[in-house]
Amino acid sequence: MKATRKLAEFIHSLSYEDLSDDAIAKAKLCLLDWVGVTAGGYAGGRNDMDPMINSLQPFFGEPQATLITKKRKVDVLNAALINGTAGHYLDYDDIQSGMSGHPSVPVMPAALAMGEYRKVDGKGFITAVAAGFEAECRIGEAVNPEHYGSGWHATSTLGCFGAGATVAKMNGLDVAKIVSTLGIAGTQAFGVRQSFGTMCKPFHAGKAASNGILAAILAEGGFTAPQEILEGADGFGKIYSTKFDATKIDNLGQPFKIEQVVYKRYASCYFSHATVRCMLEIREKHSPEISQIDRITVEVGPLSISVAGNPTPQTGLEGKFSLSYCAVLALVKGQALESDFTNELVNAPEIRDLMTKVVPVLNESFTALESEICIVMTDGSEIKEKTDLISERAVSVAEWESILEAKSANLLRSSYPSERVQDVITAIRGLEEIYDIGKVAGLLS
Amino acid sequence: MKATRKLAEFIHSLSYEDLSDDAIAKAKLCLLDWVGVTAGGYAGGRNDMDPMINSLQPFFGEPQATLITKKRKVDVLNAALINGTAGHYLDYDDIQSGMSGHPSVPVMPAALAMGEYRKVDGKGFITAVAAGFEAECRIGEAVNPEHYGSGWHATSTLGCFGAGATVAKMNGLDVAKIVSTLGIAGTQAFGVRQSFGTMCKPFHAGKAASNGILAAILAEGGFTAPQEILEGADGFGKIYSTKFDATKIDNLGQPFKIEQVVYKRYASCYFSHATVRCMLEIREKHSPEISQIDRITVEVGPLSISVAGNPTPQTGLEGKFSLSYCAVLALVKGQALESDFTNELVNAPEIRDLMTKVVPVLNESFTALESEICIVMTDGSEIKEKTDLISERAVSVAEWESILEAKSANLLRSSYPSERVQDVITAIRGLEEIYDIGKVAGLLS
């Protein structure tokens, strides 16, 4: 069977009962992480989401779906667009390595907006989200690493499929209409890495959410679309990759791709995380005397250098894409939280002074998840550690739960009182028992 | 100066007084052609636009901009999306060869919707449209023919820039915000040729119109965006073409690209037009006796074969992409109007019988604008003619005017009474004197 149809049949036939315990738990954790980073994105302060909301305001439709933290509803498409943009604003959201992207930020805003509008229950929400992750991650594995490597922002290109599949599943479309949804979603795939470092990067996530909804509602209405968007001669596989591997669409749900999602412990670019982790380990094990440091070499792979290699960040946002800043931050403060990426801290004299001692070194054989740090002290002695984030994949659901409850609570507290924060966490913990996802949306208004 | 900024400065500085007489006249003819094909697209009958309107209806905002032929207004973004889709529905709209696409269908719906909303006058409308065409056609020349050749639907990818530039000009953005508009527009570029033959092809035009508006309003609101979307290392030029030629962005407005637009005389795929024209010439010169025809060879270039090579169309829409049907239609009826592409006529026995005698022949050296037809009669005699549509480019504005007034009147009459049709044509003839483009929109409601 052709890849597109195979995927559509899987999405159609998936039921809540088919999901593994880990898939269900991860869907809830993804929602928890997403509401945290989205509330944080709105409250960011460095810039904020107001220019987007003000620009779109004259064009809003009926109040159908909640704008998180804004105490208002707008139409479903604009809610997904705006919440989706806010969700990727901090670049602090989850990752699936085969997708080479962020799976929740296009899917969750689409699911929450459409789910609230159509009063979907918790199990329906979880199932639809799992279907959406399967679509975007499987297609991602079929086109990557060539896809991301050639300059596409996979979060948006693949996110169109993810959001489309989620909404198609949520709205109960038949197989033919899911094929059309994938066709309409895929022919809207967009987003280049040239946009990194600008508001267009988070915009990609929101726009993918909105494009996906558009795909599903047009397909539901009977719109015709390419039937072989993945494998066709002028389809997504060929045009967006030099190496499309349709076999990656086999064995769907074995395991569910949502089981493989990992979450950001640090608020910086993911390609800096191995460096942050490595430096935190050095700090804990060796407590180097900062005044006695002569130089710090940070050995990383090509992607870390190209995406996070900025040696002289000027702003908090640029600091997220700077190995030098991230390394120094971890060493000095022992953390890398959202509140550590401010313009003030990036430009603090003691931080900048130490940054001049950091030397990023390219190691072609390293993946983006590896980092080796060597601190040379003025007495000539050396401290050396190496970290590989591959271990993140083995972190248990229970452990993620405690990490993410702390992370999200911290982010949510900037917008909601403590009791409300606890209510959100409790509601998401028991998501499968909720009869209307609008209850969660209401808590986030 | 970098290509993106050069283009933005040109768009910013362009004034109505800078435009050549031909550019002004062509802008008006493009609008005239577009209102005809859009009204015709809504009235198509084969399928119609109702599934799209019904699907989007729950999400419409305030009534701001007219849906052509529908006696209603919706918000600007949805008006552009829906009118834009209708405009490309018949595949009967204008062409600019360097763009390898249809310049009006993404630009005009954005210009009409935003123009009506912001009460733009005729000269402002014409100037904005000329700026938009310059953007999409120049960028098109910089990335083509590799861009279209690799499977992109240039009407949508480039149309995002065209619509964005048009709205940015219309709304009076400064140079920095036009650069951002191009950045936001370009990072939304989308649309693959796998969608040809489905409703996604016309959807591409409407979505490009809406993406372009979104780009301009976000940039106006202060959204940040890539500053080098065209020439950047992960920008449009590199990712959407194997051969980006920045020098094509030089000498902007010399001539204005809108001067080079040509219009469709026949309602089929443009790559079948040389064949239709050639057959009409044979019919006029030689009047071959149809019952005595043994076979018909149609020699064309690679693009004509790949895009319009369907030998056995089943529907009127498929007939538009069938050299065999187009050749037979021209021979039997002496025309190729919209009303000739019906499911009935495509399946009429005498037509299908004659189609079995047509043999498309690939000539690698032919462009998509060339066709050579040889009719072999049962007595062994041959009739042979060759046509090259390159001559279309030399057709005078005055001649196009009479062709398009007849074409559009014919299409408009299916939705409006004759007096209204005449009012539309008169209003567009005097567009530069109109103080509010809403007057034209009102005539089309």
mmCIF file of N, CA and C in Angstrom, chain A residues 6-58:
data_model
loop_
_atom_site.group_PDB
_atom_site.id
_atom_site.type_symbol
_atom_site.label_atom_id
_atom_site.label_comp_id
_atom_site.label_asym_id
_atom_site.label_seq_id
_atom_site.Cartn_x
_atom_site.Cartn_y
_atom_site.Cartn_z
ATOM 1 N N LYS A 6 -1.501 4.405 3.687
ATOM 2 C CA LYS A 6 -1.174 3.596 4.877
ATOM 3 C C LYS A 6 -1.268 4.461 6.142
ATOM 4 N N LEU A 7 -0.697 5.624 6.072
ATOM 5 C CA LEU A 7 -0.740 6.534 7.220
ATOM 6 C C LEU A 7 -2.181 6.948 7.536
ATOM 7 N N ALA A 8 -2.939 7.239 6.488
ATOM 8 C CA ALA A 8 -4.336 7.662 6.694
ATOM 9 C C ALA A 8 -5.156 6.540 7.334
ATOM 10 N N GLU A 9 -4.930 5.318 6.900
ATOM 11 C CA GLU A 9 -5.677 4.198 7.482
ATOM 12 C C GLU A 9 -5.317 4.002 8.956
ATOM 13 N N PHE A 10 -4.047 4.180 9.250
ATOM 14 C CA PHE A 10 -3.632 4.068 10.655
ATOM 15 C C PHE A 10 -4.313 5.131 11.505
ATOM 16 N N ILE A 11 -4.287 6.364 11.015
ATOM 17 C CA ILE A 11 -4.904 7.470 11.769
ATOM 18 C C ILE A 11 -6.392 7.178 11.981
ATOM 19 N N HIS A 12 -7.032 6.709 10.927
ATOM 20 C CA HIS A 12 -8.472 6.443 11.012
ATOM 21 C C HIS A 12 -8.792 5.343 12.026
ATOM 22 N N SER A 13 -7.981 4.288 12.003
ATOM 23 C CA SER A 13 -8.344 3.125 12.823
ATOM 24 C C SER A 13 -7.868 3.236 14.280
ATOM 25 N N LEU A 14 -6.994 4.190 14.556
ATOM 26 C CA LEU A 14 -6.442 4.301 15.912
ATOM 27 C C LEU A 14 -7.549 4.588 16.933
ATOM 28 N N SER A 15 -7.524 3.829 18.022
ATOM 29 C CA SER A 15 -8.464 4.143 19.105
ATOM 30 C C SER A 15 -7.688 4.324 20.403
ATOM 31 N N TYR A 16 -8.322 4.938 21.371
ATOM 32 C CA TYR A 16 -7.678 5.182 22.665
ATOM 33 C C TYR A 16 -7.174 3.884 23.265
ATOM 34 N N GLU A 17 -7.947 2.817 23.079
ATOM 35 C CA GLU A 17 -7.579 1.520 23.652
ATOM 36 C C GLU A 17 -6.315 0.951 23.015
ATOM 37 N N ASP A 18 -5.982 1.399 21.794
ATOM 38 C CA ASP A 18 -4.762 0.910 21.138
ATOM 39 C C ASP A 18 -3.502 1.514 21.735
ATOM 40 N N LEU A 19 -3.652 2.637 22.389
ATOM 41 C CA LEU A 19 -2.461 3.369 22.839
ATOM 42 C C LEU A 19 -1.762 2.650 23.992
ATOM 43 N N SER A 20 -0.443 2.698 23.968
ATOM 44 C CA SER A 20 0.323 2.142 25.087
ATOM 45 C C SER A 20 0.193 3.077 26.295
ATOM 46 N N ASP A 21 0.470 2.556 27.478
ATOM 47 C CA ASP A 21 0.432 3.396 28.675
ATOM 48 C C ASP A 21 1.401 4.568 28.547
ATOM 49 N N ASP A 22 2.577 4.290 27.969
ATOM 50 C CA ASP A 22 3.559 5.365 27.823
ATOM 51 C C ASP A 22 3.083 6.425 26.836
ATOM 52 N N ALA A 23 2.397 5.998 25.780
ATOM 53 C CA ALA A 23 1.898 6.967 24.796
ATOM 54 C C ALA A 23 0.883 7.902 25.451
ATOM 55 N N ILE A 24 -0.003 7.332 26.253
ATOM 56 C CA ILE A 24 -1.005 8.154 26.950
ATOM 57 C C ILE A 24 -0.332 9.104 27.938
ATOM 58 N N ALA A 25 0.607 8.549 28.693
ATOM 59 C CA ALA A 25 1.293 9.385 29.689
ATOM 60 C C ALA A 25 2.067 10.513 28.995
ATOM 61 N N LYS A 26 2.712 10.181 27.886
ATOM 62 C CA LYS A 26 3.497 11.187 27.182
ATOM 63 C C LYS A 26 2.599 12.258 26.563
ATOM 64 N N ALA A 27 1.436 11.862 26.061
ATOM 65 C CA ALA A 27 0.516 12.864 25.498
ATOM 66 C C ALA A 27 0.158 13.892 26.569
ATOM 67 N N LYS A 28 -0.070 13.416 27.786
ATOM 68 C CA LYS A 28 -0.411 14.323 28.880
ATOM 69 C C LYS A 28 0.791 15.201 29.252
ATOM 70 N N LEU A 29 1.969 14.595 29.257
ATOM 71 C CA LEU A 29 3.168 15.381 29.584
ATOM 72 C C LEU A 29 3.454 16.422 28.504
ATOM 73 N N CYS A 30 3.204 16.044 27.250
ATOM 74 C CA CYS A 30 3.409 17.013 26.159
ATOM 75 C C CYS A 30 2.460 18.203 26.335
ATOM 76 N N LEU A 31 1.208 17.921 26.713
ATOM 77 C CA LEU A 31 0.263 19.016 26.937
ATOM 78 C C LEU A 31 0.726 19.881 28.113
ATOM 79 N N LEU A 32 1.177 19.211 29.178
ATOM 80 C CA LEU A 32 1.640 19.955 30.358
ATOM 81 C C LEU A 32 2.826 20.850 30.009
ATOM 82 N N ASP A 33 3.785 20.274 29.280
ATOM 83 C CA ASP A 33 4.956 21.058 28.882
ATOM 84 C C ASP A 33 4.525 22.215 27.984
ATOM 85 N N TRP A 34 3.604 21.913 27.063
ATOM 86 C CA TRP A 34 3.178 22.935 26.095
ATOM 87 C C TRP A 34 2.438 24.094 26.763
ATOM 88 N N VAL A 35 1.552 23.802 27.709
ATOM 89 C CA VAL A 35 0.840 24.922 28.345
ATOM 90 C C VAL A 35 1.833 25.791 29.123
ATOM 91 N N GLY A 36 2.853 25.170 29.691
ATOM 92 C CA GLY A 36 3.867 25.954 30.401
ATOM 93 C C GLY A 36 4.646 26.865 29.466
ATOM 94 N N VAL A 37 5.187 26.286 28.402
ATOM 95 C CA VAL A 37 6.012 27.125 27.517
ATOM 96 C C VAL A 37 5.159 28.158 26.777
ATOM 97 N N THR A 38 3.871 27.840 26.579
ATOM 98 C CA THR A 38 3.012 28.802 25.881
ATOM 99 C C THR A 38 2.677 29.980 26.799
ATOM 100 N N ALA A 39 2.289 29.671 28.026
ATOM 101 C CA ALA A 39 2.052 30.765 28.978
ATOM 102 C C ALA A 39 3.329 31.584 29.138
ATOM 103 N N GLY A 40 4.456 30.892 29.222
ATOM 104 C CA GLY A 40 5.740 31.586 29.322
ATOM 105 C C GLY A 40 6.041 32.427 28.094
ATOM 106 N N GLY A 41 5.661 31.917 26.936
ATOM 107 C CA GLY A 41 5.884 32.655 25.686
ATOM 108 C C GLY A 41 5.094 33.953 25.656
ATOM 109 N N TYR A 42 3.873 33.911 26.135
ATOM 110 C CA TYR A 42 3.070 35.141 26.188
ATOM 111 C C TYR A 42 3.637 36.134 27.187
ATOM 112 N N ALA A 43 4.227 35.594 28.273
ATOM 113 C CA ALA A 43 4.673 36.463 29.352
ATOM 114 C C ALA A 43 6.122 36.870 29.187
ATOM 115 N N GLY A 44 6.716 36.454 28.066
ATOM 116 C CA GLY A 44 8.165 36.522 27.888
ATOM 117 C C GLY A 44 8.800 37.856 28.251
ATOM 118 N N GLY A 45 8.197 38.958 27.826
ATOM 119 C CA GLY A 45 8.723 40.240 28.255
ATOM 120 C C GLY A 45 9.824 40.769 27.361
ATOM 121 N N ARG A 46 10.743 39.885 26.961
ATOM 122 C CA ARG A 46 11.828 40.324 26.075
ATOM 123 C C ARG A 46 11.223 40.997 24.862
ATOM 124 N N ASN A 47 10.370 40.299 24.211
ATOM 125 C CA ASN A 47 9.420 40.886 23.282
ATOM 126 C C ASN A 47 8.106 40.341 23.790
ATOM 127 N N ASP A 48 7.023 40.559 23.128
ATOM 128 C CA ASP A 48 5.839 39.825 23.512
ATOM 129 C C ASP A 48 4.941 39.646 22.320
ATOM 130 N N MET A 49 3.835 38.994 22.551
ATOM 131 C CA MET A 49 2.967 38.577 21.464
ATOM 132 C C MET A 49 1.982 39.676 21.027
ATOM 133 N N ASP A 50 2.035 40.826 21.690
ATOM 134 C CA ASP A 50 1.039 41.849 21.393
ATOM 135 C C ASP A 50 1.043 42.348 19.942
ATOM 136 N N PRO A 51 2.210 42.513 19.316
ATOM 137 C CA PRO A 51 2.162 42.962 17.911
ATOM 138 C C PRO A 51 1.329 42.008 17.045
ATOM 139 N N MET A 52 1.466 40.719 17.283
ATOM 140 C CA MET A 52 0.715 39.755 16.471
ATOM 141 C C MET A 52 -0.789 39.847 16.767
ATOM 142 N N ILE A 53 -1.120 39.896 18.036
ATOM 143 C CA ILE A 53 -2.544 39.952 18.400
ATOM 144 C C ILE A 53 -3.165 41.242 17.863
ATOM 145 N N ASN A 54 -2.458 42.349 18.020
ATOM 146 C CA ASN A 54 -2.999 43.622 17.538
ATOM 147 C C ASN A 54 -3.152 43.634 16.017
ATOM 148 N N SER A 55 -2.190 43.038 15.319
ATOM 149 C CA SER A 55 -2.265 43.007 13.849
ATOM 150 C C SER A 55 -3.454 42.190 13.370
ATOM 151 N N LEU A 56 -3.733 41.106 14.066
ATOM 152 C CA LEU A 56 -4.779 40.196 13.604
ATOM 153 C C LEU A 56 -6.161 40.575 14.127
ATOM 154 N N GLN A 57 -6.186 41.368 15.170
ATOM 155 C CA GLN A 57 -7.430 41.711 15.858
ATOM 156 C C GLN A 57 -8.589 42.101 14.913
ATOM 157 N N PRO A 58 -8.365 42.948 13.910
ATOM 158 C CA PRO A 58 -9.496 43.347 13.067
ATOM 159 C C PRO A 58 -10.111 42.185 12.283
#
